[in-house]
mmCIF file of C-alpha atoms in Angstrom:
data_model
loop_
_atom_site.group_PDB
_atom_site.id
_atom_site.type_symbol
_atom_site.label_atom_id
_atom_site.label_comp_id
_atom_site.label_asym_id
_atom_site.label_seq_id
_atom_site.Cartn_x
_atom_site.Cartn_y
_atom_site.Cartn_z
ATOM 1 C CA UNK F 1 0.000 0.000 0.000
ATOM 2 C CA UNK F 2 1.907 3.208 -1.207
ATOM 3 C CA UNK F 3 2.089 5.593 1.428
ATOM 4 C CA UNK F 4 -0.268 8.741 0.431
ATOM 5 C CA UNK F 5 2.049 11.514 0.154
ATOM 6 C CA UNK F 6 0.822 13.794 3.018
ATOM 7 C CA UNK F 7 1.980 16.406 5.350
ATOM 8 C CA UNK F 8 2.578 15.774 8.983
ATOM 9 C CA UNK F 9 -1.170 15.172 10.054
ATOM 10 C CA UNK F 10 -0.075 14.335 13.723
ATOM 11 C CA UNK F 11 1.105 17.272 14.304
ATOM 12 C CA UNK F 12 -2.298 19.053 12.993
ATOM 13 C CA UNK F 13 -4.785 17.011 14.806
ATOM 14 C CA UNK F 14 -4.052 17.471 18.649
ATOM 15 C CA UNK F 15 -7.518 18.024 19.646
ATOM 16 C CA UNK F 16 -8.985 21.096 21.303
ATOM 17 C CA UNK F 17 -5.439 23.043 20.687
ATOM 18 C CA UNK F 18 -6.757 24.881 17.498
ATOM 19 C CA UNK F 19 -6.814 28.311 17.385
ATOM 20 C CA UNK F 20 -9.106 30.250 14.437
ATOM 21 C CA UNK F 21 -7.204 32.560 12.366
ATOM 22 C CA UNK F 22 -8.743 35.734 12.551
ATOM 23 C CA UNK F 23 -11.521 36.260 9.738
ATOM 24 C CA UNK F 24 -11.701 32.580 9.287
ATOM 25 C CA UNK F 25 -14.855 31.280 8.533
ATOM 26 C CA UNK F 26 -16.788 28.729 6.514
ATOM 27 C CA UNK F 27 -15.100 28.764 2.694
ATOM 28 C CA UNK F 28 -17.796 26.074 1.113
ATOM 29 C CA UNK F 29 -21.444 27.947 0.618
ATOM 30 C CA UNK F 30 -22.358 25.676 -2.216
ATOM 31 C CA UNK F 31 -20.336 21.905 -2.677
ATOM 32 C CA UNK F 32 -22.150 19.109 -1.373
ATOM 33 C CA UNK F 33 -23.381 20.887 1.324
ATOM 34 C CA UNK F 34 -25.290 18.158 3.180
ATOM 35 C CA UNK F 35 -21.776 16.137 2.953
ATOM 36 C CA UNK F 36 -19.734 16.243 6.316
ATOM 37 C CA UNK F 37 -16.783 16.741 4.202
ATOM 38 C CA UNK F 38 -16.233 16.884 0.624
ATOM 39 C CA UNK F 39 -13.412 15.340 -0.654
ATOM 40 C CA UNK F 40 -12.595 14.043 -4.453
ATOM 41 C CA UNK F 41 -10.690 10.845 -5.644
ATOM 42 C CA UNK F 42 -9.132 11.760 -8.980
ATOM 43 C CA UNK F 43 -6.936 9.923 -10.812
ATOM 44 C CA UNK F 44 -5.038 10.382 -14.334
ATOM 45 C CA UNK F 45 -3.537 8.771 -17.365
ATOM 46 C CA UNK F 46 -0.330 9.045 -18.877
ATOM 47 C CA UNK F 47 -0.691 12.697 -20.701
ATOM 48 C CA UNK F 48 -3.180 13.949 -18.715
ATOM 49 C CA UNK F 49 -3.527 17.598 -17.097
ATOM 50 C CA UNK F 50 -6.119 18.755 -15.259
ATOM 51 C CA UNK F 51 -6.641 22.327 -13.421
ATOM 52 C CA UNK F 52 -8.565 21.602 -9.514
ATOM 53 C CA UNK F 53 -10.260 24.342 -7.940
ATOM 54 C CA UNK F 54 -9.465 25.468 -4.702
ATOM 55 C CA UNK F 55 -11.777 28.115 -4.087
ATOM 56 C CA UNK F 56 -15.378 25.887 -3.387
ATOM 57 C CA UNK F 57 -16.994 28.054 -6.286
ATOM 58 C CA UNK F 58 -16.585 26.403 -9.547
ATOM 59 C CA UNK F 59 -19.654 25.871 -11.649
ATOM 60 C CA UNK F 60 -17.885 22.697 -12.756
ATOM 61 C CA UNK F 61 -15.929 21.597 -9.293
ATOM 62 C CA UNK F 62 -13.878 19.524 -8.693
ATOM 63 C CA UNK F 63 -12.593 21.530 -11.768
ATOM 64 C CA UNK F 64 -11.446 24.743 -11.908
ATOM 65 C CA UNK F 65 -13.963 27.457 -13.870
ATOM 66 C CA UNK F 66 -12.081 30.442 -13.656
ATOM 67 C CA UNK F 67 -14.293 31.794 -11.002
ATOM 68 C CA UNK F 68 -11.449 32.271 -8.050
ATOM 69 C CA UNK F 69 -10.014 35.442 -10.185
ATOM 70 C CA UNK F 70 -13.561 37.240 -9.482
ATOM 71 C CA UNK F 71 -14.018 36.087 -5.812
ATOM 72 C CA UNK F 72 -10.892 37.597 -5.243
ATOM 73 C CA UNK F 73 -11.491 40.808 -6.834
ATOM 74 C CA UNK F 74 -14.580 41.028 -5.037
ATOM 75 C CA UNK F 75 -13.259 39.576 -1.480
ATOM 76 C CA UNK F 76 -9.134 40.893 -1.990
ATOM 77 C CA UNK F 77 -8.127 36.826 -1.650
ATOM 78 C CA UNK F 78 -5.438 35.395 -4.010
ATOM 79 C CA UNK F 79 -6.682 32.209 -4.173
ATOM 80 C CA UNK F 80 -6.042 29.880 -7.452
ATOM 81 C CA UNK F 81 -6.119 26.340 -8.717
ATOM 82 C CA UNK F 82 -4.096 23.280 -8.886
ATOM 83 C CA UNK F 83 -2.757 21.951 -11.756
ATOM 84 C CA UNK F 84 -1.766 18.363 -11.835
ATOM 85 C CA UNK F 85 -0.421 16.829 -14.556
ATOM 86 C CA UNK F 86 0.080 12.844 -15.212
ATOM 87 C CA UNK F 87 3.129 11.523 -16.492
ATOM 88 C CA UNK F 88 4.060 11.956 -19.892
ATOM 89 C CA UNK F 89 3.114 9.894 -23.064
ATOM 90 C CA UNK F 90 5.582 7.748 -23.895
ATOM 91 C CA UNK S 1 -1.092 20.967 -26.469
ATOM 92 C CA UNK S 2 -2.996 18.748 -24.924
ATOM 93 C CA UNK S 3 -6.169 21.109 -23.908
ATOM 94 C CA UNK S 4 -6.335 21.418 -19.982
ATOM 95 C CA UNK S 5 -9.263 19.794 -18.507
ATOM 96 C CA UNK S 6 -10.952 22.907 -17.094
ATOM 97 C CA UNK S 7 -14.522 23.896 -16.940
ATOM 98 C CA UNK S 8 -16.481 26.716 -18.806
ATOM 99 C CA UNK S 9 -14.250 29.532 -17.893
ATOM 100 C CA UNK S 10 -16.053 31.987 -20.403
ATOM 101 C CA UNK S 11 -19.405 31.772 -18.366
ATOM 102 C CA UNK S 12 -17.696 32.558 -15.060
ATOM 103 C CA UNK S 13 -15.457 35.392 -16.303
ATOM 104 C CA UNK S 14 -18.083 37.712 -17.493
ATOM 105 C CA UNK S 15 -16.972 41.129 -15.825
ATOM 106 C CA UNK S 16 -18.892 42.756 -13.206
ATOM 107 C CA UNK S 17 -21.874 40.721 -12.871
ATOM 108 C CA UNK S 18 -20.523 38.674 -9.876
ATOM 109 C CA UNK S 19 -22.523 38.375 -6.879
ATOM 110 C CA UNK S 20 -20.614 37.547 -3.612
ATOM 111 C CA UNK S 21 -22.295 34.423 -2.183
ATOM 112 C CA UNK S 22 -23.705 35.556 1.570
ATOM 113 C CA UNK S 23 -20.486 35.178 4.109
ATOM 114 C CA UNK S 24 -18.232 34.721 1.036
ATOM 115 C CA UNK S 25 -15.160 36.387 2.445
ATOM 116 C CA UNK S 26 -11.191 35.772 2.363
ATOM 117 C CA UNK S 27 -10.243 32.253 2.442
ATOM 118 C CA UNK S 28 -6.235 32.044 2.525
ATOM 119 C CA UNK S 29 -5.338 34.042 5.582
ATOM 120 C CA UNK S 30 -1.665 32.434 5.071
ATOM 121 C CA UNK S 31 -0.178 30.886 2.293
ATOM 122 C CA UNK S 32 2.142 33.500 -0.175
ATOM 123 C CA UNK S 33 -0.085 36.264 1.016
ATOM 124 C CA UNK S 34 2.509 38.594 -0.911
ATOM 125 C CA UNK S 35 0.979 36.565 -4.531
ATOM 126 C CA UNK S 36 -1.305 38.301 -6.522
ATOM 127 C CA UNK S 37 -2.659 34.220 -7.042
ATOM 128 C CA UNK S 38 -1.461 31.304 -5.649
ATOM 129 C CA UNK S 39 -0.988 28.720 -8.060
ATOM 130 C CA UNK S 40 0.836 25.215 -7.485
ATOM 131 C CA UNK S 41 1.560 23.126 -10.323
ATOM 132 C CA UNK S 42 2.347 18.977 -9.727
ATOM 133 C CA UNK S 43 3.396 16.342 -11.382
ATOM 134 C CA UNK S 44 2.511 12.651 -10.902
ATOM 135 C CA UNK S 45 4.423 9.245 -12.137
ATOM 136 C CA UNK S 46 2.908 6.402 -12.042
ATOM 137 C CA UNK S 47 2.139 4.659 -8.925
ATOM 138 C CA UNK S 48 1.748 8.332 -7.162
ATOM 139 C CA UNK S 49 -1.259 8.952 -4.917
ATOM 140 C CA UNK S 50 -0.940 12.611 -3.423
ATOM 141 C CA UNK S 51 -3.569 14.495 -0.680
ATOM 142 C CA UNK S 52 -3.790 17.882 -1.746
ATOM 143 C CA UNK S 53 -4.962 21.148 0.663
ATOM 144 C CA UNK S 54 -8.476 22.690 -0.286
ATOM 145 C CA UNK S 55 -8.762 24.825 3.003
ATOM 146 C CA UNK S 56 -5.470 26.845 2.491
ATOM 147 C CA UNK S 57 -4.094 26.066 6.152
ATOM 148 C CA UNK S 58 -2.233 23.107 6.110
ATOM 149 C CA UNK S 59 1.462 23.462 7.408
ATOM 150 C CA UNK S 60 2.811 21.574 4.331
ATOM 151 C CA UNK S 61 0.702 23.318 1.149
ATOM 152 C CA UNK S 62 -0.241 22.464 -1.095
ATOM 153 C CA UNK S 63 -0.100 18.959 0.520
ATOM 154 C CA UNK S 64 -2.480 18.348 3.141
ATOM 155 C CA UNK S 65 -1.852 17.722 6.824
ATOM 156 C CA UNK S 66 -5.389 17.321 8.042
ATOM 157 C CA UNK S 67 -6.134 20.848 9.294
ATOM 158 C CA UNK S 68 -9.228 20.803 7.606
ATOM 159 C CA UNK S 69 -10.835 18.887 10.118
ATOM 160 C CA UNK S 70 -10.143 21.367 12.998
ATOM 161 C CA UNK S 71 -11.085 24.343 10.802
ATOM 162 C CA UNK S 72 -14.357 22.422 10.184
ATOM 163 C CA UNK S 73 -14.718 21.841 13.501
ATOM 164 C CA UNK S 74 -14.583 25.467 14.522
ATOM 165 C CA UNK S 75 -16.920 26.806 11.829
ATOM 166 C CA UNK S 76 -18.944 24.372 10.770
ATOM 167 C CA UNK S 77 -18.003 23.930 7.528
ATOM 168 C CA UNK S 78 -17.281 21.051 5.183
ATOM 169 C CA UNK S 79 -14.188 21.074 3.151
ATOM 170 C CA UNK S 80 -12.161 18.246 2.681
ATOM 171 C CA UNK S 81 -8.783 17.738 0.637
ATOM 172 C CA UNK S 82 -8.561 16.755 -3.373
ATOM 173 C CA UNK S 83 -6.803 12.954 -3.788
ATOM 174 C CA UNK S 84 -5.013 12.300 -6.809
ATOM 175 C CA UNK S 85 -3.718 8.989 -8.240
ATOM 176 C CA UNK S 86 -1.500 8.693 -11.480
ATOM 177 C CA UNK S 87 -2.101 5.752 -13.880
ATOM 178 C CA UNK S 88 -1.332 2.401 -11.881
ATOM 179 C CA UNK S 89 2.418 1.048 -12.232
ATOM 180 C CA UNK S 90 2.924 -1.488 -14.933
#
């Protein structure tokens, strides 16, 4: 089973010891919203690049639509996508 | 060039007609807060299986370290990380 290349979660999950940044608040007002928490499984080919959004307001999520650049014009955020790309085509 | 998987960004970019959701407010509070937009690009060989940050607080963006459970925890919201497998090792 490979290891799932993550951060330090330990470290992250001592209960009870989490302080809220200030101005932090719920980012997700329209994903799944009767999910506890939404998370995607993608997975790609040889050749493939995809571009993930990160800002819980794409029309098309878990793909990026662009929509981040006016959320942060209206908000001041700098918030963009991910862009993962597969291996290339031999 | 292969085309990048991405969503309809002309229907999102239209200027000026975007409406805030209610609450919609500043979601990275700390990660390159000196970028205009913070972009990450990765790359995945085969075999790969990486847990990528949606919540823009984990310690080791744009990985995830499982901060988004305390943040959820705090405001009651439901974001979860983006998992991505390349293509299976032959």
């Amino acid at each position: 089973f490979a290891p799932i290349a993550q951060g330090n979660v330990n470290t992250a999950l001592r209960a009870g010891d989490y302080e809220p940044m200030e101005g932090e608040g719920k980012m997700n007002m329209k994903i799944d919203l009767d999910s506890k928490k939404v998370v995607n499984m993608e997975e790609l080919a040889a050749g493939d690049k995809k571009v993930y959004c990160r800002c819980w307001l794409s029309g098309t999520f878990p793909l990026c639509d662009g929509t981040h650049a006016k959320h942060n014009d209206a908000t001041g955020d700098n918030v963009g996508p991910l862009i993962v790309s597969g291996p290339k085509k031999e």
